[in-house]
CSV table of C-alpha atoms and ligand atoms in Angstrom, one decimal:
chain,number,residue,atom,x,y,z
A,504,UNK,CA,0.0,0.0,0.0
A,505,UNK,CA,1.2,3.5,-0.9
A,506,UNK,CA,2.1,5.9,1.9
A,507,UNK,CA,-0.3,8.4,0.4
A,508,UNK,CA,-3.1,6.0,-0.5
A,509,UNK,CA,-5.8,7.4,1.8
A,510,UNK,CA,-7.4,9.6,-0.8
A,511,UNK,CA,-7.5,6.9,-3.4
A,512,UNK,CA,-10.0,4.2,-4.2
A,513,UNK,CA,-7.9,2.2,-6.6
A,514,UNK,CA,-4.2,1.3,-6.7
A,515,UNK,CA,-1.9,2.7,-9.4
A,516,UNK,CA,-1.4,1.0,-12.7
A,517,UNK,CA,1.9,-0.8,-13.0
A,518,UNK,CA,2.6,1.5,-16.0
A,519,UNK,CA,2.1,4.5,-13.7
A,520,UNK,CA,4.4,3.0,-11.1
A,521,UNK,CA,7.1,2.3,-13.7
A,522,UNK,CA,6.8,5.7,-15.3
A,523,UNK,CA,6.5,7.7,-12.1
A,524,UNK,CA,9.3,5.9,-10.2
A,525,UNK,CA,12.7,7.4,-9.8
A,526,UNK,CA,14.1,4.7,-7.5
A,527,UNK,CA,16.3,3.4,-10.4
A,528,UNK,CA,18.4,6.5,-10.3
A,529,UNK,CA,17.6,8.4,-7.0
A,530,UNK,CA,18.6,5.3,-4.9
A,531,UNK,CA,22.1,6.8,-5.0
A,532,UNK,CA,20.8,9.5,-2.6
A,533,UNK,CA,20.1,6.9,0.2
A,534,UNK,CA,22.9,8.1,2.5
A,535,UNK,CA,21.9,11.8,2.2
A,536,UNK,CA,18.2,10.8,2.7
A,537,UNK,CA,18.9,8.8,5.9
A,538,UNK,CA,21.3,11.4,7.4
A,539,UNK,CA,18.8,14.1,6.6
A,540,UNK,CA,16.0,12.1,8.3
A,541,UNK,CA,18.1,11.4,11.4
A,542,UNK,CA,18.8,15.1,11.8
A,543,UNK,CA,15.1,15.9,11.3
A,544,UNK,CA,13.9,13.4,13.8
A,545,UNK,CA,16.5,14.4,16.4
A,546,UNK,CA,15.1,17.9,16.1
A,547,UNK,CA,11.5,16.8,16.3
A,548,UNK,CA,12.1,15.3,19.8
A,549,UNK,CA,14.3,18.2,20.9
A,550,UNK,CA,11.4,20.5,20.1
A,551,UNK,CA,8.9,18.2,22.0
A,552,UNK,CA,7.1,17.4,18.7
A,553,UNK,CA,7.6,13.7,19.1
A,554,UNK,CA,8.6,11.7,22.2
A,555,UNK,CA,12.4,11.2,22.8
A,556,UNK,CA,12.1,7.4,22.8
A,557,UNK,CA,10.4,7.4,19.4
A,558,UNK,CA,13.1,9.6,18.0
A,559,UNK,CA,15.8,7.4,19.4
A,560,UNK,CA,14.2,4.2,17.9
A,561,UNK,CA,13.8,5.9,14.5
A,562,UNK,CA,17.4,7.1,14.5
A,563,UNK,CA,18.7,3.7,15.5
A,564,UNK,CA,16.6,1.9,12.9
A,565,UNK,CA,17.6,4.4,10.2
A,566,UNK,CA,21.3,3.7,10.9
A,567,UNK,CA,20.5,0.0,10.6
A,568,UNK,CA,18.8,0.6,7.3
A,569,UNK,CA,21.8,2.6,6.1
A,570,UNK,CA,24.1,-0.3,7.0
A,571,UNK,CA,21.8,-2.8,5.3
A,572,UNK,CA,21.7,-0.7,2.1
A,573,UNK,CA,25.5,-0.5,2.1
A,574,UNK,CA,25.8,-4.2,2.5
A,575,UNK,CA,23.4,-4.8,-0.4
A,576,UNK,CA,20.8,-6.4,1.8
A,577,UNK,CA,17.9,-4.1,0.7
A,578,UNK,CA,15.7,-4.6,-2.4
A,579,UNK,CA,14.0,-1.3,-3.3
A,580,UNK,CA,10.4,-1.3,-4.4
A,581,UNK,CA,9.4,0.4,-7.6
A,582,UNK,CA,5.9,0.9,-6.4
A,583,UNK,CA,7.3,3.0,-3.5
A,584,UNK,CA,8.3,5.4,-6.2
A,585,UNK,CA,11.5,7.0,-4.9
A,586,UNK,CA,14.3,6.7,-2.4
A,587,UNK,CA,12.5,8.9,0.2
A,588,UNK,CA,9.4,6.7,0.3
A,589,UNK,CA,11.3,3.5,0.0
A,590,UNK,CA,13.3,4.3,3.1
A,591,UNK,CA,10.2,5.5,5.0
A,592,UNK,CA,8.4,2.3,4.0
A,593,UNK,CA,11.3,0.1,5.2
A,594,UNK,CA,11.4,2.0,8.5
A,595,UNK,CA,7.7,1.6,9.1
A,596,UNK,CA,8.0,-2.1,8.1
A,597,UNK,CA,10.6,-2.5,10.8
A,598,UNK,CA,9.2,-0.5,13.7
A,599,UNK,CA,5.6,0.0,12.8
A,600,UNK,CA,3.6,3.0,14.0
A,601,UNK,CA,6.6,4.8,15.5
A,602,UNK,CA,8.2,5.0,12.1
A,603,UNK,CA,5.1,6.8,10.9
A,604,UNK,CA,6.2,9.8,13.0
A,605,UNK,CA,9.3,10.5,10.9
A,606,UNK,CA,7.6,12.6,8.3
A,607,UNK,CA,6.1,15.0,10.8
A,608,UNK,CA,6.6,18.6,9.6
A,609,UNK,CA,8.3,17.5,6.4
A,610,UNK,CA,7.4,17.0,2.8
A,611,UNK,CA,9.2,15.1,0.1
A,612,UNK,CA,9.6,18.5,-1.6
A,613,UNK,CA,11.9,19.9,1.0
A,614,UNK,CA,13.4,16.4,1.5
A,615,UNK,CA,14.5,15.9,-2.1
A,616,UNK,CA,15.9,19.5,-2.2
A,617,UNK,CA,17.9,18.7,0.9
A,618,UNK,CA,19.2,15.4,-0.4
A,619,UNK,CA,20.3,16.9,-3.7
A,620,UNK,CA,22.1,19.7,-1.9
A,621,UNK,CA,23.9,17.3,0.5
A,622,UNK,CA,24.9,15.2,-2.5
A,623,UNK,CA,26.2,18.1,-4.5
A,624,UNK,CA,28.2,19.4,-1.6
A,625,UNK,CA,30.0,16.1,-1.4
A,626,UNK,CA,30.5,15.8,-5.1
A,627,UNK,CA,31.8,19.4,-5.5
A,628,UNK,CA,34.5,18.5,-3.1
A,629,UNK,CA,35.3,15.3,-4.9
A,630,UNK,CA,35.5,17.0,-8.3
A,631,UNK,CA,37.6,19.8,-6.9
A,632,UNK,CA,40.1,17.2,-5.6
A,633,UNK,CA,40.3,15.5,-9.0
A,634,UNK,CA,41.0,18.9,-10.7
A,635,UNK,CA,43.7,19.6,-8.1
A,636,UNK,CA,45.4,16.3,-8.9
A,637,UNK,CA,45.4,17.3,-12.6
A,638,UNK,CA,46.9,20.6,-11.7
A,639,UNK,CA,49.7,19.0,-9.7
A,640,UNK,CA,50.6,16.9,-12.6
A,641,UNK,CA,50.6,19.8,-15.0
A,642,UNK,CA,52.7,21.9,-12.6
A,643,UNK,CA,55.3,19.1,-12.5
A,644,UNK,CA,55.4,18.8,-16.2
A,645,UNK,CA,55.6,22.6,-16.6
A,646,UNK,CA,58.5,22.7,-14.2
A,647,UNK,CA,60.5,20.3,-16.4
A,648,UNK,CA,59.7,22.3,-19.5
A,649,UNK,CA,60.3,26.0,-18.8
A,650,UNK,CA,63.1,25.9,-21.4
A,651,UNK,CA,61.2,23.7,-23.9
A,652,UNK,CA,60.6,26.1,-26.8
A,653,UNK,CA,57.5,25.5,-28.9
A,654,UNK,CA,55.5,27.5,-31.4
A,655,UNK,CA,52.3,29.1,-30.2
A,656,UNK,CA,49.4,29.6,-32.6
A,657,UNK,CA,46.5,31.8,-33.6
A,658,UNK,CA,44.2,30.5,-36.3
A,659,UNK,CA,46.3,27.4,-35.9
A,660,UNK,CA,49.0,29.2,-37.8
A,661,UNK,CA,52.3,29.6,-36.1
A,662,UNK,CA,52.5,32.8,-34.2
A,663,UNK,CA,55.3,33.4,-31.7
A,664,UNK,CA,57.7,31.1,-29.8
A,665,UNK,CA,56.7,30.2,-26.3
A,666,UNK,CA,57.6,27.3,-24.0
A,667,UNK,CA,55.7,24.1,-23.4
A,668,UNK,CA,55.6,25.1,-19.7
A,669,UNK,CA,53.8,28.4,-20.7
A,670,UNK,CA,51.3,26.4,-22.7
A,671,UNK,CA,50.6,24.0,-19.9
A,672,UNK,CA,50.3,26.8,-17.4
A,673,UNK,CA,47.5,28.3,-19.5
A,674,UNK,CA,45.5,25.2,-18.6
A,675,UNK,CA,46.5,25.4,-14.9
A,676,UNK,CA,45.0,28.8,-14.9
A,677,UNK,CA,41.8,27.6,-16.5
A,678,UNK,CA,41.5,24.7,-14.1
A,679,UNK,CA,42.1,27.1,-11.2
A,680,UNK,CA,39.0,29.1,-12.3
A,681,UNK,CA,37.0,25.9,-12.7
A,682,UNK,CA,37.8,25.1,-9.0
A,683,UNK,CA,36.9,28.6,-8.0
A,684,UNK,CA,33.6,28.4,-9.8
A,685,UNK,CA,32.8,25.1,-8.0
A,686,UNK,CA,33.7,26.7,-4.6
A,687,UNK,CA,31.5,29.6,-5.4
A,688,UNK,CA,28.6,27.4,-6.3
A,689,UNK,CA,29.2,25.5,-3.1
A,690,UNK,CA,28.2,28.6,-1.1
A,691,UNK,CA,24.8,28.7,-2.7
A,692,UNK,CA,24.3,24.9,-2.4
A,693,UNK,CA,25.2,25.2,1.3
A,694,UNK,CA,21.7,26.4,2.3
A,695,UNK,CA,19.3,24.2,4.2
A,696,UNK,CA,15.9,23.9,2.5
A,697,UNK,CA,14.4,21.5,5.1
A,698,UNK,CA,11.6,23.1,7.0
A,699,UNK,CA,10.0,24.5,3.8
A,700,UNK,CA,7.5,21.7,3.8
A,701,UNK,CA,5.5,21.1,0.6
A,702,UNK,CA,5.9,24.8,-0.2
A,703,UNK,CA,4.4,26.9,2.7
A,704,UNK,CA,6.7,25.7,5.6
A,705,UNK,CA,4.9,24.2,8.6
A,706,UNK,CA,3.0,25.0,11.7
A,707,UNK,CA,5.3,22.8,13.9
A,708,UNK,CA,7.9,24.8,15.8
A,709,UNK,CA,10.9,23.3,13.9
A,710,UNK,CA,14.3,24.4,14.9
A,711,UNK,CA,15.8,24.8,11.4
A,712,UNK,CA,19.1,26.2,12.7
A,713,UNK,CA,19.6,23.1,14.7
A,714,UNK,CA,19.1,20.9,11.7
A,715,UNK,CA,21.4,23.1,9.6
A,716,UNK,CA,24.1,22.7,12.2
A,717,UNK,CA,23.6,18.9,12.4
A,718,UNK,CA,24.0,18.6,8.7
A,719,UNK,CA,26.7,21.1,8.2
A,720,UNK,CA,24.8,23.8,6.3
A,721,UNK,CA,26.0,27.3,6.5
A,722,UNK,CA,22.6,29.0,6.1
A,723,UNK,CA,18.9,28.3,6.3
A,724,UNK,CA,16.7,29.2,3.3
A,725,UNK,CA,14.5,32.3,3.8
A,726,UNK,CA,11.6,31.5,1.4
A,727,UNK,CA,9.8,28.2,1.5
A,728,UNK,CA,8.5,28.5,-2.0
A,729,UNK,CA,11.9,29.3,-3.4
A,730,UNK,CA,13.6,26.5,-1.5
A,731,UNK,CA,11.4,23.7,-2.8
A,732,UNK,CA,11.0,25.0,-6.4
A,733,UNK,CA,14.3,26.1,-7.7
A,734,UNK,CA,17.1,24.0,-9.1
A,735,UNK,CA,19.3,26.8,-10.0
A,736,UNK,CA,22.1,25.3,-7.8
A,737,UNK,CA,22.0,22.2,-10.0
A,738,UNK,CA,22.0,24.3,-13.1
A,739,UNK,CA,25.0,26.4,-12.1
A,740,UNK,CA,26.8,23.3,-11.0
A,741,UNK,CA,26.2,21.8,-14.5
A,742,UNK,CA,27.4,25.1,-15.9
A,743,UNK,CA,30.6,24.7,-14.0
A,744,UNK,CA,31.0,21.2,-15.2
A,745,UNK,CA,30.3,22.3,-18.8
A,746,UNK,CA,33.0,24.9,-18.6
A,747,UNK,CA,35.4,22.4,-17.1
A,748,UNK,CA,34.5,19.9,-19.9
A,749,UNK,CA,35.1,22.6,-22.5
A,750,UNK,CA,38.6,23.2,-21.1
A,751,UNK,CA,39.3,19.5,-21.0
A,752,UNK,CA,38.0,19.2,-24.6
A,753,UNK,CA,40.3,22.0,-25.9
A,754,UNK,CA,43.3,20.4,-24.2
A,755,UNK,CA,42.3,17.0,-25.6
A,756,UNK,CA,42.0,18.5,-29.1
A,757,UNK,CA,45.6,19.8,-28.8
A,758,UNK,CA,46.9,16.6,-27.5
A,759,UNK,CA,45.2,14.8,-30.4
A,760,UNK,CA,47.0,16.9,-33.0
A,761,UNK,CA,50.2,17.0,-31.1
A,762,UNK,CA,50.2,13.2,-31.4
A,763,UNK,CA,49.6,13.2,-35.1
A,764,UNK,CA,52.5,12.6,-37.5
A,765,UNK,CA,52.3,16.2,-38.7
A,766,UNK,CA,53.3,17.4,-35.2
A,767,UNK,CA,54.7,14.6,-33.1
A,768,UNK,CA,55.2,17.1,-30.3
A,769,UNK,CA,54.2,14.5,-27.7
A,770,UNK,CA,53.8,10.8,-27.6
A,771,UNK,CA,51.2,9.1,-25.3
A,772,UNK,CA,52.2,6.2,-23.2
A,773,UNK,CA,51.1,2.8,-24.5
A,774,UNK,CA,49.1,2.4,-21.4
A,775,UNK,CA,47.0,5.4,-22.4
A,776,UNK,CA,46.5,4.8,-26.1
A,777,UNK,CA,44.8,2.2,-28.3
A,778,UNK,CA,45.4,0.4,-31.5
A,779,UNK,CA,43.4,-0.2,-34.6
A,780,UNK,CA,41.7,-3.5,-35.4
A,781,UNK,CA,42.8,-3.3,-39.1
A,782,UNK,CA,45.8,-0.9,-39.4
A,783,UNK,CA,48.8,-2.4,-37.5
A,784,UNK,CA,50.8,0.8,-37.4
A,785,UNK,CA,48.2,2.8,-35.5
A,786,UNK,CA,48.4,4.3,-32.0
A,787,UNK,CA,45.4,6.3,-31.3
A,788,UNK,CA,44.7,9.0,-28.7
A,789,UNK,CA,41.3,7.5,-27.8
A,790,UNK,CA,41.3,8.8,-24.2
A,791,UNK,CA,41.7,12.4,-25.3
A,792,UNK,CA,39.0,11.9,-28.0
A,793,UNK,CA,36.6,10.4,-25.5
A,794,UNK,CA,37.1,13.2,-23.1
A,795,UNK,CA,36.5,15.6,-26.0
A,796,UNK,CA,33.5,13.6,-27.0
A,797,UNK,CA,31.9,13.5,-23.5
A,798,UNK,CA,31.8,17.3,-23.5
A,799,UNK,CA,28.7,16.9,-25.6
A,800,UNK,CA,26.7,14.9,-23.0
A,801,UNK,CA,27.8,17.3,-20.2
A,802,UNK,CA,26.5,20.3,-22.2
A,803,UNK,CA,23.5,18.2,-22.9
A,804,UNK,CA,22.8,17.7,-19.2
A,805,UNK,CA,23.0,21.5,-18.7
A,806,UNK,CA,20.6,22.1,-21.6
A,807,UNK,CA,18.2,19.4,-20.4
A,808,UNK,CA,17.8,20.8,-17.0
A,809,UNK,CA,17.6,24.4,-18.1
A,810,UNK,CA,14.9,23.3,-20.5
A,811,UNK,CA,13.0,21.3,-17.9
A,812,UNK,CA,13.0,24.2,-15.5
A,813,UNK,CA,12.0,26.8,-18.1
A,814,UNK,CA,8.4,28.0,-17.5
A,815,UNK,CA,7.6,25.8,-14.5
A,816,UNK,CA,5.2,27.6,-12.2
A,817,UNK,CA,6.0,27.8,-8.5
A,818,UNK,CA,6.4,25.6,-6.6
A,819,UNK,CA,7.3,21.9,-6.9
A,820,UNK,CA,6.3,20.1,-10.1
A,821,UNK,CA,7.0,16.5,-10.9
A,822,UNK,CA,9.0,17.7,-13.9
A,823,UNK,CA,11.7,18.4,-11.4
A,824,UNK,CA,12.3,14.8,-10.8
A,825,UNK,CA,14.1,15.1,-14.2
A,826,UNK,CA,16.9,17.0,-12.5
A,827,UNK,CA,18.6,13.9,-11.2
A,828,UNK,CA,19.8,11.9,-14.2
A,829,UNK,CA,21.5,14.9,-15.9
A,830,UNK,CA,23.3,15.9,-12.7
A,831,UNK,CA,24.3,12.3,-12.0
A,832,UNK,CA,25.4,11.6,-15.5
A,833,UNK,CA,27.5,14.8,-15.7
A,834,UNK,CA,29.1,13.9,-12.3
A,835,UNK,CA,29.9,10.3,-13.3
A,836,UNK,CA,31.4,11.4,-16.6
A,837,UNK,CA,33.5,14.2,-15.2
A,838,UNK,CA,34.7,11.9,-12.5
A,839,UNK,CA,35.7,9.3,-15.1
A,840,UNK,CA,37.4,11.9,-17.4
A,841,UNK,CA,39.6,13.7,-14.8
A,842,UNK,CA,41.6,10.7,-13.4
A,843,UNK,CA,42.3,9.1,-16.8
A,844,UNK,CA,43.2,12.4,-18.4
A,845,UNK,CA,45.5,13.2,-15.4
A,846,UNK,CA,47.4,9.9,-15.8
A,847,UNK,CA,47.6,10.3,-19.5
A,848,UNK,CA,49.3,13.6,-19.0
A,849,UNK,CA,51.5,12.2,-16.2
A,850,UNK,CA,52.9,9.6,-18.6
A,851,UNK,CA,53.2,11.7,-21.7
A,852,UNK,CA,56.5,11.9,-23.5
A,853,UNK,CA,57.5,15.3,-24.7
A,854,UNK,CA,59.5,15.6,-28.0
A,855,UNK,CA,61.4,18.7,-27.2
A,856,UNK,CA,63.3,18.6,-30.5
A,857,UNK,CA,60.1,18.4,-32.5
A,858,UNK,CA,58.7,21.4,-30.6
A,859,UNK,CA,61.8,23.4,-31.1
A,860,UNK,CA,61.9,22.7,-34.8
A,861,UNK,CA,58.2,23.6,-35.0
A,862,UNK,CA,59.0,27.0,-33.4
A,863,UNK,CA,61.9,27.5,-35.9
A,864,UNK,CA,59.6,27.3,-38.9
A,865,UNK,CA,56.8,29.7,-39.7
A,866,UNK,CA,58.7,32.9,-39.0
A,867,UNK,CA,57.6,32.9,-35.3
A,868,UNK,CA,60.4,35.4,-34.7
A,869,UNK,CA,59.0,38.0,-37.2
A,870,UNK,CA,57.5,40.2,-34.4
A,871,UNK,CA,60.8,40.3,-32.7
A,872,UNK,CA,62.5,41.4,-35.9
A,873,UNK,CA,60.0,44.2,-36.1
A,874,UNK,CA,60.5,45.1,-32.4
A,875,UNK,CA,64.3,45.1,-33.1
A,876,UNK,CA,63.7,47.8,-35.8
A,877,UNK,CA,61.5,49.8,-33.4
A,878,UNK,CA,64.2,49.8,-30.8
A,879,UNK,CA,66.5,51.3,-33.5
A,880,UNK,CA,64.0,54.1,-34.1
A,881,UNK,CA,61.7,52.8,-36.8
A,882,UNK,CA,57.9,53.3,-36.2
A,883,UNK,CA,56.1,50.0,-35.5
A,884,UNK,CA,53.8,50.2,-38.5
A,885,UNK,CA,56.8,50.8,-40.8
A,886,UNK,CA,58.8,48.0,-39.1
A,887,UNK,CA,55.8,45.7,-39.6
A,888,UNK,CA,55.8,46.5,-43.3
A,889,UNK,CA,59.5,46.0,-43.7
A,890,UNK,CA,59.5,42.7,-42.0
A,891,UNK,CA,56.5,41.6,-44.0
A,892,UNK,CA,58.6,42.1,-47.1
A,893,UNK,CA,61.6,40.3,-45.7
A,894,UNK,CA,59.3,37.3,-44.8
A,895,UNK,CA,57.9,37.3,-48.3
A,896,UNK,CA,61.3,37.1,-49.8
A,897,UNK,CA,62.4,34.4,-47.4
A,898,UNK,CA,59.4,32.3,-48.2
A,899,UNK,CA,60.4,32.4,-51.9
A,900,UNK,CA,64.0,31.4,-51.0
A,901,UNK,CA,62.7,28.8,-48.5
A,902,UNK,CA,64.8,30.1,-45.6
A,903,UNK,CA,64.1,31.5,-42.2
A,904,UNK,CA,64.8,35.0,-40.9
A,905,UNK,CA,67.9,33.7,-39.0
A,906,UNK,CA,69.3,32.4,-42.3
A,907,UNK,CA,69.6,35.8,-43.9
A,908,UNK,CA,73.1,37.3,-44.0
A,909,UNK,CA,74.0,40.6,-42.3
A,910,UNK,CA,74.7,42.1,-45.7
A,911,UNK,CA,71.2,41.2,-46.9
A,912,UNK,CA,69.7,42.6,-43.7
A,913,UNK,CA,71.6,45.9,-44.2
A,914,UNK,CA,70.2,46.2,-47.7
A,915,UNK,CA,66.7,46.0,-46.0
A,916,UNK,CA,67.7,48.6,-43.4
A,917,UNK,CA,71.1,50.1,-42.7
A,918,UNK,CA,69.9,50.3,-39.0
A,919,UNK,CA,70.3,46.5,-38.7
A,920,UNK,CA,73.5,45.3,-37.0
A,921,UNK,CA,75.1,42.1,-36.0
A,922,UNK,CA,73.1,42.0,-32.8
A,923,UNK,CA,69.9,41.2,-34.9
A,924,UNK,CA,70.7,37.5,-34.9
A,925,UNK,CA,70.7,37.5,-31.1
A,926,UNK,CA,67.5,39.5,-31.0
A,927,UNK,CA,65.6,37.0,-33.3
A,928,UNK,CA,67.0,33.8,-31.6
A,929,UNK,CA,64.1,31.8,-30.3
A,930,UNK,CA,65.5,31.8,-26.7
A,931,UNK,CA,65.7,35.5,-26.8
A,932,UNK,CA,62.2,35.9,-28.2
A,933,UNK,CA,60.9,33.9,-25.3
A,934,UNK,CA,63.0,35.3,-22.5
A,935,UNK,CA,62.6,38.9,-23.5
A,936,UNK,CA,58.9,38.5,-22.9
A,937,UNK,CA,59.6,39.0,-19.2
A,938,UNK,CA,56.6,40.7,-17.8
A,939,UNK,CA,54.0,39.2,-15.5
A,940,UNK,CA,52.0,36.7,-17.6
A,941,UNK,CA,54.7,36.3,-20.1
A,942,UNK,CA,56.5,33.1,-21.4
A,943,UNK,CA,60.0,33.9,-20.1
A,944,UNK,CA,61.6,31.3,-18.0
A,945,UNK,CA,61.6,33.6,-15.1
A,946,UNK,CA,58.0,34.5,-15.3
A,947,UNK,CA,56.7,31.0,-15.9
A,948,UNK,CA,58.8,29.7,-13.0
A,949,UNK,CA,57.2,32.4,-10.9
A,950,UNK,CA,53.7,31.4,-12.1
A,951,UNK,CA,54.4,27.8,-11.3
A,952,UNK,CA,55.5,28.8,-7.7
A,953,UNK,CA,52.4,30.9,-7.2
A,954,UNK,CA,50.1,28.2,-8.4
A,955,UNK,CA,51.9,25.5,-6.4
A,956,UNK,CA,51.2,27.4,-3.3
A,957,UNK,CA,47.5,27.7,-4.2
A,958,UNK,CA,46.5,24.2,-5.5
B,1314,LIG,N1,11.0,11.8,-6.5
B,1314,LIG,C1,10.6,13.2,-6.4
B,1314,LIG,C2,11.6,14.0,-7.1
B,1314,LIG,O1,12.7,13.6,-7.3
B,1314,LIG,C3,10.5,13.6,-4.9
B,1314,LIG,C4,9.6,14.7,-4.7
B,1314,LIG,C5,8.2,14.3,-4.9
B,1314,LIG,N2,7.3,15.2,-4.5
B,1314,LIG,C6,6.0,15.2,-4.9
B,1314,LIG,N3,5.3,16.1,-4.5
B,1314,LIG,N4,5.6,14.3,-5.7
B,1314,LIG,O2,11.4,15.2,-7.4
């Protein structure tokens, strides 16, 4: 019999039970649900709403149920609809009428909001830790590569020389913001909705601050309608994961083409690559591709929940049961991506020579030649024009700027002297960019230190 069957003359169709039920996926909230109930019932007796002995029996039995679930001893009942009613039903099955007092002053609407908030708080911390592990690996790799010159790109055309460390540190910064966003969201998740009842709170003198303290919530919600009817905290969490996935996807994309024969900047460890069933020579960057691919479903989760919530009138609507699967799926996938991606990076082999050669081609030092002329008194626009012409003639001769002779340079401009070769050497190009945020060895080392102290 359903816990809400009083008003009904007939039992539900099995199709209704199957369709309505969320136990298949919300069972993962069992721990949050039980701990939330324990705090609630503790408070009920403290407030004199139910007798102390009933409260103690309920608490003890809920702990036993928690244990039994963890040991796989419990079979959930689809007809009981969701995790909240399953647990309540099991409780009542074990201790009878006393168990029926648990739901005093509470609704599933504030209960489910509570469970989701508790669950997200835990997962935010888990994901933050996984991002941190990735950052630590990136910082290590960056430290080894502050002198590893590579080309940078705009439009995927070679731009200016930087170092591999500088490139890696760009991602360290992105992941730092991803962590910050999660921490910021955590503050808004950290608000207790319990006590909001179905939507208009309750007449019982609940001590919400007590429950908040018991469960580790920083604040108590101030509007019962809002607390049961919004899922913005889930949406912003999915937004955070989407941005994180976008960063991982961009990084994956780069790793994928760095592994290609055209680049060969890096080689993945055998343990983190795969072969082809037909082409014996292949070594494919499947992990990076799957991480890139999973970005789609994480964005999808965000869009799904945004769309579900759009136009819902206040307060709770059953549509909102659809919040769980996207949130769970995004969490599961991000938690799969981060560790494998981290280990893939940890074991990556860097082809320093290939990177250096890459930086040598494509006139990555052209800006520095223009800057050299500027330092000799030429206006930047004129210098840009002059160097453009030099580049054009070098392309025709199939040589680099460093291959021109001083005599040839002096025909371009009599201001050019022997020191030009120093000025356009790749090492100089990188290390002269020695301001905060720049790729010079000194600045990147400093950025590594700052980030190390923060992760
Ligand atoms: N399983 C429901 C959900 O996830 C719990 C809340 C049900 N509330 C209700 N009034 N039917 O949203």
